[in-house]
mmCIF file of C-alpha atoms in Angstrom:
data_model
loop_
_atom_site.group_PDB
_atom_site.id
_atom_site.type_symbol
_atom_site.label_atom_id
_atom_site.label_comp_id
_atom_site.label_asym_id
_atom_site.label_seq_id
_atom_site.Cartn_x
_atom_site.Cartn_y
_atom_site.Cartn_z
ATOM 1 C CA UNK Q 144 0.000 0.000 0.000
ATOM 2 C CA UNK Q 145 1.442 3.380 -0.928
ATOM 3 C CA UNK Q 146 1.434 6.479 1.221
ATOM 4 C CA UNK Q 147 -1.522 8.086 -0.584
ATOM 5 C CA UNK Q 148 -3.729 5.018 -0.215
ATOM 6 C CA UNK Q 149 -2.960 4.883 3.493
ATOM 7 C CA UNK Q 150 -3.787 8.523 3.997
ATOM 8 C CA UNK Q 151 -7.027 8.396 2.007
ATOM 9 C CA UNK Q 152 -8.118 5.368 4.049
ATOM 10 C CA UNK Q 153 -7.461 7.288 7.252
ATOM 11 C CA UNK Q 154 -9.539 10.294 6.173
ATOM 12 C CA UNK Q 155 -12.626 8.058 6.044
ATOM 13 C CA UNK Q 156 -12.660 7.891 9.840
ATOM 14 C CA UNK Q 157 -14.305 10.700 11.796
ATOM 15 C CA UNK Q 158 -11.967 11.250 14.748
ATOM 16 C CA UNK Q 159 -12.948 14.748 15.858
ATOM 17 C CA UNK Q 160 -12.121 15.394 19.514
ATOM 18 C CA UNK Q 161 -14.253 17.452 21.911
ATOM 19 C CA UNK Q 162 -13.268 20.117 24.420
ATOM 20 C CA UNK Q 163 -16.537 19.614 26.304
ATOM 21 C CA UNK Q 164 -15.911 15.971 27.160
ATOM 22 C CA UNK Q 165 -14.494 14.576 30.402
ATOM 23 C CA UNK Q 166 -13.705 11.121 28.990
ATOM 24 C CA UNK Q 167 -10.428 9.760 27.602
ATOM 25 C CA UNK Q 168 -10.420 9.789 24.696
ATOM 26 C CA UNK Q 169 -12.800 12.713 24.491
ATOM 27 C CA UNK Q 170 -14.924 10.997 21.807
ATOM 28 C CA UNK Q 171 -15.574 7.265 21.512
ATOM 29 C CA UNK Q 172 -15.289 7.369 17.713
ATOM 30 C CA UNK Q 173 -11.552 7.918 18.104
ATOM 31 C CA UNK Q 174 -11.285 4.403 19.520
ATOM 32 C CA UNK Q 175 -12.662 2.951 16.292
ATOM 33 C CA UNK Q 176 -9.741 4.388 14.353
ATOM 34 C CA UNK Q 177 -7.253 3.454 17.077
ATOM 35 C CA UNK Q 178 -8.352 -0.170 16.774
ATOM 36 C CA UNK Q 179 -7.942 0.055 12.995
ATOM 37 C CA UNK Q 180 -4.381 1.346 13.432
ATOM 38 C CA UNK Q 181 -3.574 -1.418 15.911
ATOM 39 C CA UNK Q 182 -4.665 -4.073 13.412
ATOM 40 C CA UNK Q 183 -2.777 -2.372 10.597
ATOM 41 C CA UNK Q 184 0.441 -2.360 12.635
ATOM 42 C CA UNK Q 185 -0.043 -6.036 13.407
ATOM 43 C CA UNK Q 186 -0.722 -6.857 9.763
ATOM 44 C CA UNK Q 187 2.432 -5.016 8.725
ATOM 45 C CA UNK Q 188 4.474 -7.211 11.038
ATOM 46 C CA UNK Q 189 5.494 -4.763 13.726
ATOM 47 C CA UNK Q 190 6.111 -6.125 17.196
ATOM 48 C CA UNK Q 191 4.898 -5.249 20.710
ATOM 49 C CA UNK Q 192 1.705 -3.826 19.231
ATOM 50 C CA UNK Q 193 -0.712 -2.734 21.918
ATOM 51 C CA UNK Q 194 -3.555 -0.327 22.511
ATOM 52 C CA UNK Q 195 -4.520 0.733 26.005
ATOM 53 C CA UNK Q 196 -8.038 1.494 27.235
ATOM 54 C CA UNK Q 197 -7.581 5.202 26.464
ATOM 55 C CA UNK Q 198 -6.734 4.599 22.810
ATOM 56 C CA UNK Q 199 -2.954 5.063 22.904
ATOM 57 C CA UNK Q 200 -1.369 2.750 20.338
ATOM 58 C CA UNK Q 201 2.270 1.632 20.598
ATOM 59 C CA UNK Q 202 4.425 -0.623 18.392
ATOM 60 C CA UNK Q 203 8.036 -1.565 17.668
ATOM 61 C CA UNK Q 204 10.156 -2.056 14.580
ATOM 62 C CA UNK Q 205 13.063 -4.141 15.935
ATOM 63 C CA UNK Q 206 16.657 -3.149 15.305
ATOM 64 C CA UNK Q 207 18.438 -4.829 12.415
ATOM 65 C CA UNK Q 208 21.938 -3.882 13.533
ATOM 66 C CA UNK Q 209 24.212 -5.140 16.282
ATOM 67 C CA UNK Q 210 25.527 -1.632 16.838
ATOM 68 C CA UNK Q 211 24.610 0.055 20.094
ATOM 69 C CA UNK Q 212 22.084 2.569 18.794
ATOM 70 C CA UNK Q 213 19.733 4.880 20.669
ATOM 71 C CA UNK Q 214 16.071 3.895 20.737
ATOM 72 C CA UNK Q 215 14.055 6.594 18.976
ATOM 73 C CA UNK Q 216 10.343 7.113 18.488
ATOM 74 C CA UNK Q 217 7.929 8.722 16.049
ATOM 75 C CA UNK Q 218 4.558 10.009 17.228
ATOM 76 C CA UNK Q 219 1.427 11.351 15.553
ATOM 77 C CA UNK Q 220 -2.058 12.085 16.840
ATOM 78 C CA UNK Q 221 -5.167 10.777 15.140
ATOM 79 C CA UNK Q 222 -7.837 13.155 16.410
ATOM 80 C CA UNK Q 223 -8.943 16.091 14.281
ATOM 81 C CA UNK Q 224 -9.866 19.597 15.373
ATOM 82 C CA UNK Q 225 -13.180 20.476 17.053
ATOM 83 C CA UNK Q 226 -13.149 23.644 14.915
ATOM 84 C CA UNK Q 227 -14.477 21.950 11.774
ATOM 85 C CA UNK Q 228 -16.355 18.759 10.956
ATOM 86 C CA UNK Q 229 -14.302 15.659 10.245
ATOM 87 C CA UNK Q 230 -17.271 13.498 9.224
ATOM 88 C CA UNK Q 231 -17.792 12.203 5.680
ATOM 89 C CA UNK Q 232 -14.577 13.702 4.368
ATOM 90 C CA UNK Q 233 -14.622 13.713 0.575
ATOM 91 C CA UNK Q 234 -10.939 13.791 -0.318
ATOM 92 C CA UNK Q 235 -9.726 13.965 -3.899
ATOM 93 C CA UNK Q 236 -6.417 14.496 -5.680
ATOM 94 C CA UNK Q 237 -5.726 17.516 -7.877
ATOM 95 C CA UNK Q 238 -2.963 16.189 -10.111
ATOM 96 C CA UNK Q 239 -0.138 18.446 -11.318
ATOM 97 C CA UNK Q 240 -1.582 21.588 -9.735
ATOM 98 C CA UNK Q 241 -1.300 24.484 -12.208
ATOM 99 C CA UNK Q 242 -1.316 27.426 -9.798
ATOM 100 C CA UNK Q 243 -4.913 28.473 -10.409
ATOM 101 C CA UNK Q 244 -8.127 28.333 -8.418
ATOM 102 C CA UNK Q 245 -9.283 24.922 -7.195
ATOM 103 C CA UNK Q 246 -13.046 24.427 -7.187
ATOM 104 C CA UNK Q 247 -13.735 22.237 -4.172
ATOM 105 C CA UNK Q 248 -17.475 22.085 -4.818
ATOM 106 C CA UNK Q 249 -20.114 24.385 -6.225
ATOM 107 C CA UNK Q 250 -19.516 27.895 -4.899
ATOM 108 C CA UNK Q 251 -16.506 26.873 -2.757
ATOM 109 C CA UNK Q 252 -13.111 27.769 -4.237
ATOM 110 C CA UNK Q 253 -9.604 27.495 -2.840
ATOM 111 C CA UNK Q 254 -7.696 30.332 -4.468
ATOM 112 C CA UNK Q 255 -4.021 31.349 -4.267
ATOM 113 C CA UNK Q 256 -5.301 34.926 -3.938
ATOM 114 C CA UNK Q 257 -6.561 34.004 -0.488
ATOM 115 C CA UNK Q 258 -4.164 31.127 0.199
ATOM 116 C CA UNK Q 259 -0.820 32.041 -1.431
ATOM 117 C CA UNK Q 260 0.704 28.890 0.085
ATOM 118 C CA UNK Q 261 -0.819 27.023 -2.851
ATOM 119 C CA UNK Q 262 1.727 28.593 -5.207
ATOM 120 C CA UNK Q 263 4.549 26.798 -3.406
ATOM 121 C CA UNK Q 264 3.117 23.532 -4.722
ATOM 122 C CA UNK Q 265 2.684 24.172 -8.425
ATOM 123 C CA UNK Q 266 3.346 20.961 -10.345
ATOM 124 C CA UNK Q 267 2.592 18.763 -7.338
ATOM 125 C CA UNK Q 268 -0.394 16.524 -6.624
ATOM 126 C CA UNK Q 269 -2.598 18.064 -3.943
ATOM 127 C CA UNK Q 270 -5.139 16.236 -1.803
ATOM 128 C CA UNK Q 271 -8.068 18.528 -1.020
ATOM 129 C CA UNK Q 272 -11.568 18.390 0.482
ATOM 130 C CA UNK Q 273 -14.953 19.248 -1.015
ATOM 131 C CA UNK Q 274 -14.983 22.439 1.053
ATOM 132 C CA UNK Q 275 -17.457 21.225 3.688
ATOM 133 C CA UNK Q 276 -15.093 19.467 6.119
ATOM 134 C CA UNK Q 277 -11.476 19.565 7.109
ATOM 135 C CA UNK Q 278 -9.163 17.035 5.446
ATOM 136 C CA UNK Q 279 -7.462 15.537 8.475
ATOM 137 C CA UNK Q 280 -3.862 15.912 7.305
ATOM 138 C CA UNK Q 281 -3.416 17.228 10.845
ATOM 139 C CA UNK Q 282 -2.350 14.648 11.742
ATOM 140 C CA UNK Q 283 -3.331 11.622 9.681
ATOM 141 C CA UNK Q 284 -0.685 12.643 7.158
ATOM 142 C CA UNK Q 285 1.860 12.136 9.939
ATOM 143 C CA UNK Q 286 0.501 8.673 10.672
ATOM 144 C CA UNK Q 287 0.658 7.704 6.984
ATOM 145 C CA UNK Q 288 4.248 8.945 6.773
ATOM 146 C CA UNK Q 289 5.359 7.024 9.851
ATOM 147 C CA UNK Q 290 3.661 3.858 8.624
ATOM 148 C CA UNK Q 291 5.188 4.228 5.167
ATOM 149 C CA UNK Q 292 8.653 4.810 6.625
ATOM 150 C CA UNK Q 293 8.689 1.846 9.006
ATOM 151 C CA UNK Q 294 7.340 -0.470 6.299
ATOM 152 C CA UNK Q 295 10.057 0.779 3.954
ATOM 153 C CA UNK Q 296 12.698 0.035 6.577
ATOM 154 C CA UNK Q 297 11.154 -3.387 7.179
ATOM 155 C CA UNK Q 298 11.486 -4.190 3.474
ATOM 156 C CA UNK Q 299 14.975 -2.684 2.992
ATOM 157 C CA UNK Q 300 17.171 -4.544 5.399
ATOM 158 C CA UNK Q 301 20.273 -3.013 3.828
ATOM 159 C CA UNK Q 302 19.414 0.182 5.757
ATOM 160 C CA UNK Q 303 20.776 -0.319 9.237
ATOM 161 C CA UNK Q 304 18.699 1.068 12.091
ATOM 162 C CA UNK Q 305 18.270 0.655 15.793
ATOM 163 C CA UNK Q 306 15.065 -0.125 17.650
ATOM 164 C CA UNK Q 307 12.281 2.183 16.511
ATOM 165 C CA UNK Q 308 9.117 2.842 18.436
ATOM 166 C CA UNK Q 309 5.935 4.363 17.027
ATOM 167 C CA UNK Q 310 2.920 5.740 18.854
ATOM 168 C CA UNK Q 311 -0.440 7.156 17.812
ATOM 169 C CA UNK Q 312 -2.562 9.038 20.315
ATOM 170 C CA UNK Q 313 -5.925 10.791 20.748
ATOM 171 C CA UNK Q 314 -6.909 14.293 21.845
ATOM 172 C CA UNK Q 315 -3.902 16.374 20.800
ATOM 173 C CA UNK Q 316 -6.210 19.014 19.362
ATOM 174 C CA UNK Q 317 -7.684 19.717 22.793
ATOM 175 C CA UNK Q 318 -4.291 19.804 24.506
ATOM 176 C CA UNK Q 319 -4.659 16.391 26.165
ATOM 177 C CA UNK Q 320 -2.705 14.131 23.818
ATOM 178 C CA UNK Q 321 0.372 13.757 25.988
ATOM 179 C CA UNK Q 322 -1.392 13.688 29.351
ATOM 180 C CA UNK Q 323 -1.785 9.908 29.375
ATOM 181 C CA UNK Q 324 1.142 9.045 27.105
ATOM 182 C CA UNK Q 325 3.234 6.365 28.830
ATOM 183 C CA UNK Q 326 6.783 7.663 28.358
ATOM 184 C CA UNK Q 327 8.272 4.827 30.430
ATOM 185 C CA UNK Q 328 6.509 2.185 28.350
ATOM 186 C CA UNK Q 329 7.543 3.936 25.134
ATOM 187 C CA UNK Q 330 11.141 3.502 26.261
ATOM 188 C CA UNK Q 331 12.895 5.917 23.911
ATOM 189 C CA UNK Q 332 15.999 8.031 24.291
ATOM 190 C CA UNK Q 333 14.269 10.736 22.285
ATOM 191 C CA UNK Q 334 11.420 11.030 19.804
ATOM 192 C CA UNK Q 335 9.863 13.205 17.106
ATOM 193 C CA UNK Q 336 6.281 14.238 16.584
ATOM 194 C CA UNK Q 337 5.416 14.239 12.883
ATOM 195 C CA UNK Q 338 2.854 17.002 13.223
ATOM 196 C CA UNK Q 339 4.314 20.102 11.599
ATOM 197 C CA UNK Q 340 3.156 22.036 8.574
ATOM 198 C CA UNK Q 341 4.683 22.459 5.142
ATOM 199 C CA UNK Q 342 7.906 21.101 3.662
ATOM 200 C CA UNK Q 343 10.960 21.573 5.866
ATOM 201 C CA UNK Q 344 9.229 22.761 9.027
ATOM 202 C CA UNK Q 345 11.301 21.887 12.101
ATOM 203 C CA UNK Q 346 10.075 23.206 15.408
ATOM 204 C CA UNK Q 347 11.575 23.025 18.857
ATOM 205 C CA UNK Q 348 10.243 26.270 20.291
ATOM 206 C CA UNK Q 349 6.579 26.668 21.156
ATOM 207 C CA UNK Q 350 4.320 28.851 23.229
ATOM 208 C CA UNK Q 351 4.013 28.583 26.964
ATOM 209 C CA UNK Q 352 0.283 28.086 27.326
ATOM 210 C CA UNK Q 353 -2.476 28.556 29.876
ATOM 211 C CA UNK Q 354 -6.250 28.635 29.850
ATOM 212 C CA UNK Q 355 -8.312 31.171 31.755
ATOM 213 C CA UNK Q 356 -12.007 31.164 32.563
ATOM 214 C CA UNK Q 357 -13.383 34.425 33.917
ATOM 215 C CA UNK Q 358 -16.636 33.925 35.830
ATOM 216 C CA UNK Q 359 -18.922 36.936 36.284
ATOM 217 C CA UNK Q 360 -21.749 36.763 38.824
ATOM 218 C CA UNK Q 361 -24.767 39.021 38.488
ATOM 219 C CA UNK Q 362 -28.116 39.724 40.121
ATOM 220 C CA UNK Q 363 -31.268 39.432 38.006
ATOM 221 C CA UNK Q 364 -34.086 41.915 38.619
ATOM 222 C CA UNK Q 365 -36.986 42.965 36.393
ATOM 223 C CA UNK Q 366 -35.408 45.595 34.100
ATOM 224 C CA UNK Q 367 -38.289 48.010 34.776
ATOM 225 C CA UNK Q 368 -37.389 48.125 38.475
ATOM 226 C CA UNK Q 369 -33.658 47.362 38.302
ATOM 227 C CA UNK Q 370 -32.106 50.658 39.372
ATOM 228 C CA UNK Q 371 -29.652 50.121 42.201
ATOM 229 C CA UNK Q 372 -30.478 46.410 42.328
ATOM 230 C CA UNK Q 373 -29.519 44.663 39.096
ATOM 231 C CA UNK Q 374 -25.982 43.503 38.437
ATOM 232 C CA UNK Q 375 -25.702 42.461 34.783
ATOM 233 C CA UNK Q 376 -23.094 39.710 34.439
ATOM 234 C CA UNK Q 377 -22.934 40.347 30.696
ATOM 235 C CA UNK Q 378 -21.798 43.919 31.294
ATOM 236 C CA UNK Q 379 -19.181 42.753 33.807
ATOM 237 C CA UNK Q 380 -17.831 40.392 31.150
ATOM 238 C CA UNK Q 381 -17.660 43.168 28.558
ATOM 239 C CA UNK Q 382 -15.894 45.455 31.018
ATOM 240 C CA UNK Q 383 -13.326 42.779 31.831
ATOM 241 C CA UNK Q 384 -12.684 42.048 28.144
ATOM 242 C CA UNK Q 385 -12.002 45.725 27.519
ATOM 243 C CA UNK Q 386 -9.324 45.749 30.217
ATOM 244 C CA UNK Q 387 -7.062 43.468 28.157
ATOM 245 C CA UNK Q 388 -4.762 45.122 25.575
ATOM 246 C CA UNK Q 389 -6.486 45.272 22.192
ATOM 247 C CA UNK Q 390 -3.217 44.902 20.278
ATOM 248 C CA UNK Q 391 -2.221 41.665 22.039
ATOM 249 C CA UNK Q 392 -4.592 39.294 20.260
ATOM 250 C CA UNK Q 393 -3.895 36.615 17.625
ATOM 251 C CA UNK Q 394 -5.119 39.007 14.926
ATOM 252 C CA UNK Q 395 -2.469 41.572 15.882
ATOM 253 C CA UNK Q 396 0.599 39.445 16.639
ATOM 254 C CA UNK Q 397 3.190 37.257 14.913
ATOM 255 C CA UNK Q 398 6.562 35.576 15.455
ATOM 256 C CA UNK Q 399 7.543 35.612 19.124
ATOM 257 C CA UNK Q 400 4.740 37.976 20.147
ATOM 258 C CA UNK Q 401 2.316 36.555 22.688
ATOM 259 C CA UNK Q 402 -1.390 37.181 23.099
ATOM 260 C CA UNK Q 403 -4.656 36.817 24.984
ATOM 261 C CA UNK Q 404 -7.246 35.026 22.848
ATOM 262 C CA UNK Q 405 -10.945 35.178 23.674
ATOM 263 C CA UNK Q 406 -12.223 31.748 22.675
ATOM 264 C CA UNK Q 407 -15.829 32.145 23.675
ATOM 265 C CA UNK Q 408 -18.477 33.924 25.728
ATOM 266 C CA UNK Q 409 -21.409 32.401 27.563
ATOM 267 C CA UNK Q 410 -23.675 35.133 28.799
ATOM 268 C CA UNK Q 411 -26.701 35.830 30.928
ATOM 269 C CA UNK Q 412 -27.854 38.373 33.509
ATOM 270 C CA UNK Q 413 -26.957 36.192 36.485
ATOM 271 C CA UNK Q 414 -23.898 34.465 35.090
ATOM 272 C CA UNK Q 415 -21.415 35.059 32.283
ATOM 273 C CA UNK Q 416 -18.157 33.290 31.453
ATOM 274 C CA UNK Q 417 -15.269 34.411 29.275
ATOM 275 C CA UNK Q 418 -12.930 31.656 28.028
ATOM 276 C CA UNK Q 419 -9.380 32.715 27.136
ATOM 277 C CA UNK Q 420 -6.130 31.118 26.160
ATOM 278 C CA UNK Q 421 -2.891 32.868 27.147
ATOM 279 C CA UNK Q 422 0.254 32.397 25.040
ATOM 280 C CA UNK Q 423 3.862 33.601 25.078
ATOM 281 C CA UNK Q 424 7.208 32.078 24.060
ATOM 282 C CA UNK Q 425 9.095 33.831 26.862
ATOM 283 C CA UNK Q 426 8.487 32.219 30.262
ATOM 284 C CA UNK Q 427 8.776 35.478 32.210
ATOM 285 C CA UNK Q 428 6.347 37.306 29.916
ATOM 286 C CA UNK Q 429 4.031 34.313 30.175
ATOM 287 C CA UNK Q 430 4.011 34.617 33.963
ATOM 288 C CA UNK Q 431 3.429 38.379 33.603
ATOM 289 C CA UNK Q 432 0.375 37.733 31.419
ATOM 290 C CA UNK Q 433 -1.177 35.450 34.024
ATOM 291 C CA UNK Q 434 -0.404 38.034 36.699
ATOM 292 C CA UNK Q 435 -2.115 40.709 34.600
ATOM 293 C CA UNK Q 436 -5.277 38.584 34.414
ATOM 294 C CA UNK Q 437 -5.198 38.308 38.216
ATOM 295 C CA UNK Q 438 -4.694 42.077 38.513
ATOM 296 C CA UNK Q 439 -7.723 42.792 36.302
ATOM 297 C CA UNK Q 440 -9.843 40.401 38.348
ATOM 298 C CA UNK Q 441 -8.730 42.121 41.560
ATOM 299 C CA UNK Q 442 -9.703 45.519 40.153
ATOM 300 C CA UNK Q 443 -13.143 44.200 39.213
ATOM 301 C CA UNK Q 444 -13.567 42.686 42.666
ATOM 302 C CA UNK Q 445 -12.632 45.964 44.312
ATOM 303 C CA UNK Q 446 -15.258 47.728 42.224
ATOM 304 C CA UNK Q 447 -18.107 45.183 42.367
ATOM 305 C CA UNK Q 448 -17.358 42.827 45.265
ATOM 306 C CA UNK Q 449 -15.168 39.781 45.800
ATOM 307 C CA UNK Q 450 -17.613 37.258 44.364
ATOM 308 C CA UNK Q 451 -18.588 39.350 41.335
ATOM 309 C CA UNK Q 452 -15.639 38.257 39.184
ATOM 310 C CA UNK Q 453 -13.389 35.240 39.712
ATOM 311 C CA UNK Q 454 -10.819 33.477 37.556
ATOM 312 C CA UNK Q 455 -9.639 29.919 36.932
ATOM 313 C CA UNK Q 456 -6.195 29.954 35.319
ATOM 314 C CA UNK Q 457 -4.528 26.640 34.458
ATOM 315 C CA UNK Q 458 -1.166 26.036 32.810
ATOM 316 C CA UNK Q 459 -1.405 23.753 29.777
ATOM 317 C CA UNK Q 460 2.155 23.303 28.488
ATOM 318 C CA UNK Q 461 5.526 25.035 28.350
ATOM 319 C CA UNK Q 462 8.135 25.935 25.748
ATOM 320 C CA UNK Q 463 10.005 22.748 24.851
ATOM 321 C CA UNK Q 464 13.144 24.784 24.051
ATOM 322 C CA UNK Q 465 14.031 24.514 27.735
ATOM 323 C CA UNK Q 466 14.382 20.756 27.317
ATOM 324 C CA UNK Q 467 15.719 20.609 23.756
ATOM 325 C CA UNK Q 468 18.629 23.048 24.234
ATOM 326 C CA UNK Q 469 20.583 20.526 26.382
ATOM 327 C CA UNK Q 470 19.902 17.825 23.752
ATOM 328 C CA UNK Q 471 20.666 19.565 20.474
ATOM 329 C CA UNK Q 472 21.898 16.324 18.889
ATOM 330 C CA UNK Q 473 18.234 15.445 18.279
ATOM 331 C CA UNK Q 474 17.989 18.575 16.104
ATOM 332 C CA UNK Q 475 21.364 18.079 14.409
ATOM 333 C CA UNK Q 476 20.283 14.635 13.193
ATOM 334 C CA UNK Q 477 17.094 16.047 11.648
ATOM 335 C CA UNK Q 478 18.967 18.868 9.939
ATOM 336 C CA UNK Q 479 21.426 16.319 8.508
ATOM 337 C CA UNK Q 480 18.557 14.073 7.371
ATOM 338 C CA UNK Q 481 16.736 16.955 5.670
ATOM 339 C CA UNK Q 482 19.910 18.007 3.878
ATOM 340 C CA UNK Q 483 20.454 14.450 2.641
ATOM 341 C CA UNK Q 484 16.857 14.310 1.380
ATOM 342 C CA UNK Q 485 17.034 17.642 -0.417
ATOM 343 C CA UNK Q 486 14.672 19.373 2.000
ATOM 344 C CA UNK Q 487 15.519 22.988 2.942
ATOM 345 C CA UNK Q 488 14.974 23.254 6.722
ATOM 346 C CA UNK Q 489 12.679 25.967 8.055
ATOM 347 C CA UNK Q 490 13.377 26.346 11.759
ATOM 348 C CA UNK Q 491 10.676 28.551 13.228
ATOM 349 C CA UNK Q 492 8.892 28.895 16.573
ATOM 350 C CA UNK Q 493 5.480 27.259 16.779
ATOM 351 C CA UNK Q 494 2.706 29.739 17.447
ATOM 352 C CA UNK Q 495 0.904 26.951 19.234
ATOM 353 C CA UNK Q 496 1.918 23.698 20.846
ATOM 354 C CA UNK Q 497 2.366 20.028 20.132
ATOM 355 C CA UNK Q 498 2.300 16.846 22.137
ATOM 356 C CA UNK Q 499 6.081 17.037 21.899
ATOM 357 C CA UNK Q 500 6.124 20.063 24.189
ATOM 358 C CA UNK Q 501 4.452 18.173 27.015
ATOM 359 C CA UNK Q 502 6.443 15.009 26.320
ATOM 360 C CA UNK Q 503 9.694 16.967 26.508
ATOM 361 C CA UNK Q 504 8.751 18.049 30.022
ATOM 362 C CA UNK Q 505 7.932 14.428 30.870
ATOM 363 C CA UNK Q 506 11.535 13.491 30.111
ATOM 364 C CA UNK Q 507 11.282 12.642 26.408
ATOM 365 C CA UNK Q 508 12.974 15.279 24.194
ATOM 366 C CA UNK Q 509 10.555 15.541 21.298
ATOM 367 C CA UNK Q 510 10.833 18.218 18.577
ATOM 368 C CA UNK Q 511 8.284 18.508 15.778
ATOM 369 C CA UNK Q 512 8.853 17.705 12.083
ATOM 370 C CA UNK Q 513 6.747 18.649 9.064
ATOM 371 C CA UNK Q 514 3.877 16.399 7.963
ATOM 372 C CA UNK Q 515 2.949 18.492 4.924
ATOM 373 C CA UNK Q 516 -0.530 19.747 5.708
ATOM 374 C CA UNK Q 517 -1.502 23.365 5.028
ATOM 375 C CA UNK Q 518 -4.497 25.430 6.233
ATOM 376 C CA UNK Q 519 -5.217 23.124 9.163
ATOM 377 C CA UNK Q 520 -8.540 23.083 11.030
ATOM 378 C CA UNK Q 521 -10.698 24.226 8.129
ATOM 379 C CA UNK Q 522 -12.280 23.189 4.825
ATOM 380 C CA UNK Q 523 -9.422 24.650 2.737
ATOM 381 C CA UNK Q 524 -6.885 22.244 4.242
ATOM 382 C CA UNK Q 525 -4.689 20.436 1.735
ATOM 383 C CA UNK Q 526 -1.573 18.285 1.613
ATOM 384 C CA UNK Q 527 0.924 17.631 -1.163
ATOM 385 C CA UNK Q 528 1.587 14.015 -2.079
ATOM 386 C CA UNK Q 529 5.205 14.866 -2.861
ATOM 387 C CA UNK Q 530 5.709 16.563 0.505
ATOM 388 C CA UNK Q 531 4.251 13.554 2.305
ATOM 389 C CA UNK Q 532 6.768 11.345 0.532
ATOM 390 C CA UNK Q 533 9.587 13.707 1.518
ATOM 391 C CA UNK Q 534 8.472 13.509 5.149
ATOM 392 C CA UNK Q 535 8.624 9.704 5.002
ATOM 393 C CA UNK Q 536 12.081 9.917 3.394
ATOM 394 C CA UNK Q 537 13.298 12.158 6.215
ATOM 395 C CA UNK Q 538 12.011 9.687 8.819
ATOM 396 C CA UNK Q 539 13.883 6.845 7.129
ATOM 397 C CA UNK Q 540 17.082 8.901 6.986
ATOM 398 C CA UNK Q 541 16.765 9.913 10.660
ATOM 399 C CA UNK Q 542 16.608 6.222 11.589
ATOM 400 C CA UNK Q 543 19.671 5.476 9.471
ATOM 401 C CA UNK Q 544 21.692 8.360 10.905
ATOM 402 C CA UNK Q 545 20.692 7.553 14.480
ATOM 403 C CA UNK Q 546 22.112 4.035 14.080
ATOM 404 C CA UNK Q 547 25.488 5.712 13.475
ATOM 405 C CA UNK Q 548 25.118 8.115 16.397
ATOM 406 C CA UNK Q 549 27.857 6.488 18.500
ATOM 407 C CA UNK Q 550 30.207 5.821 15.570
#
């Protein structure tokens, strides 16, 4: 089975995760695909294949060398974003893309005028949607690439490699993918998530991240007789939102600039809730942002009473650079592999996070490598067949180079 067939098979599974769920995985339909992956790994002859009750799938490609080589791992998540439907994905291939508009379906067009990234893939074969769902390249492309690479190594015994571990997990899109990942069971010296974007992406810096829920408590009174009695929780929420800097939002920032992002508002007279995420690459500025939220809450409490506005702030993950810097050999190997495969590296900070960030803080250095998808989390998502193949080539070369690590 080639890499395209694998990927297209994977897109048929609806694996959308849910931020509103308290279960692991967050949606039971993810387990259906996890079971499929477990059977596929078994059918391909990998060893130590197992799936735990939470849907984490692990497997081993045994070493074929007597050299003392580090054990390395490759990881991808199989859930898709809650932001856009992942059901009934209608994927198709646009062969030899000519640089023009792509009609996804009637009235829905993917145009390089809006998505200039398309022009970087002229002459390539692009897998697209029908414009009503996401594609799922984030991160089923990564799974297809890992599977293709380990099967290639299985069939080409002339390529020496050490023990290789693979893992596929749920719920990355809701920030929970690494929470139940068994690093000890995985047993690797280091690993790579195959969850990056376009060709050459290599990421080992990411945001420090926290969530914040601002709870506003009001008093409901008939509006005709409300003077001096009503406290409108909606208005408290609006007032709080206006206290945060207007130029420190995702729409106004780039590169290493952090932000406060208002994810959602639930409002009513008696109760209103603002849901934020807080992001910054610099740890000190990250702590300052959380402190600023607390300061705004304190000002609201002083004005309206201690129980009028409260906050729940929870750290989600931290910048993996702290853990990668002492282990830069894991980056050097990737850079060497990309060079050997004719892939120009693009080392940039992630304006987000990956499972690798959390895994790095659990003792498993785990930078992120490109999987090829573009325009994630929406109906204009696409992936290049040629870039997927390059990603698989880089994985193979990493395994080969790692076997020589102690030479």
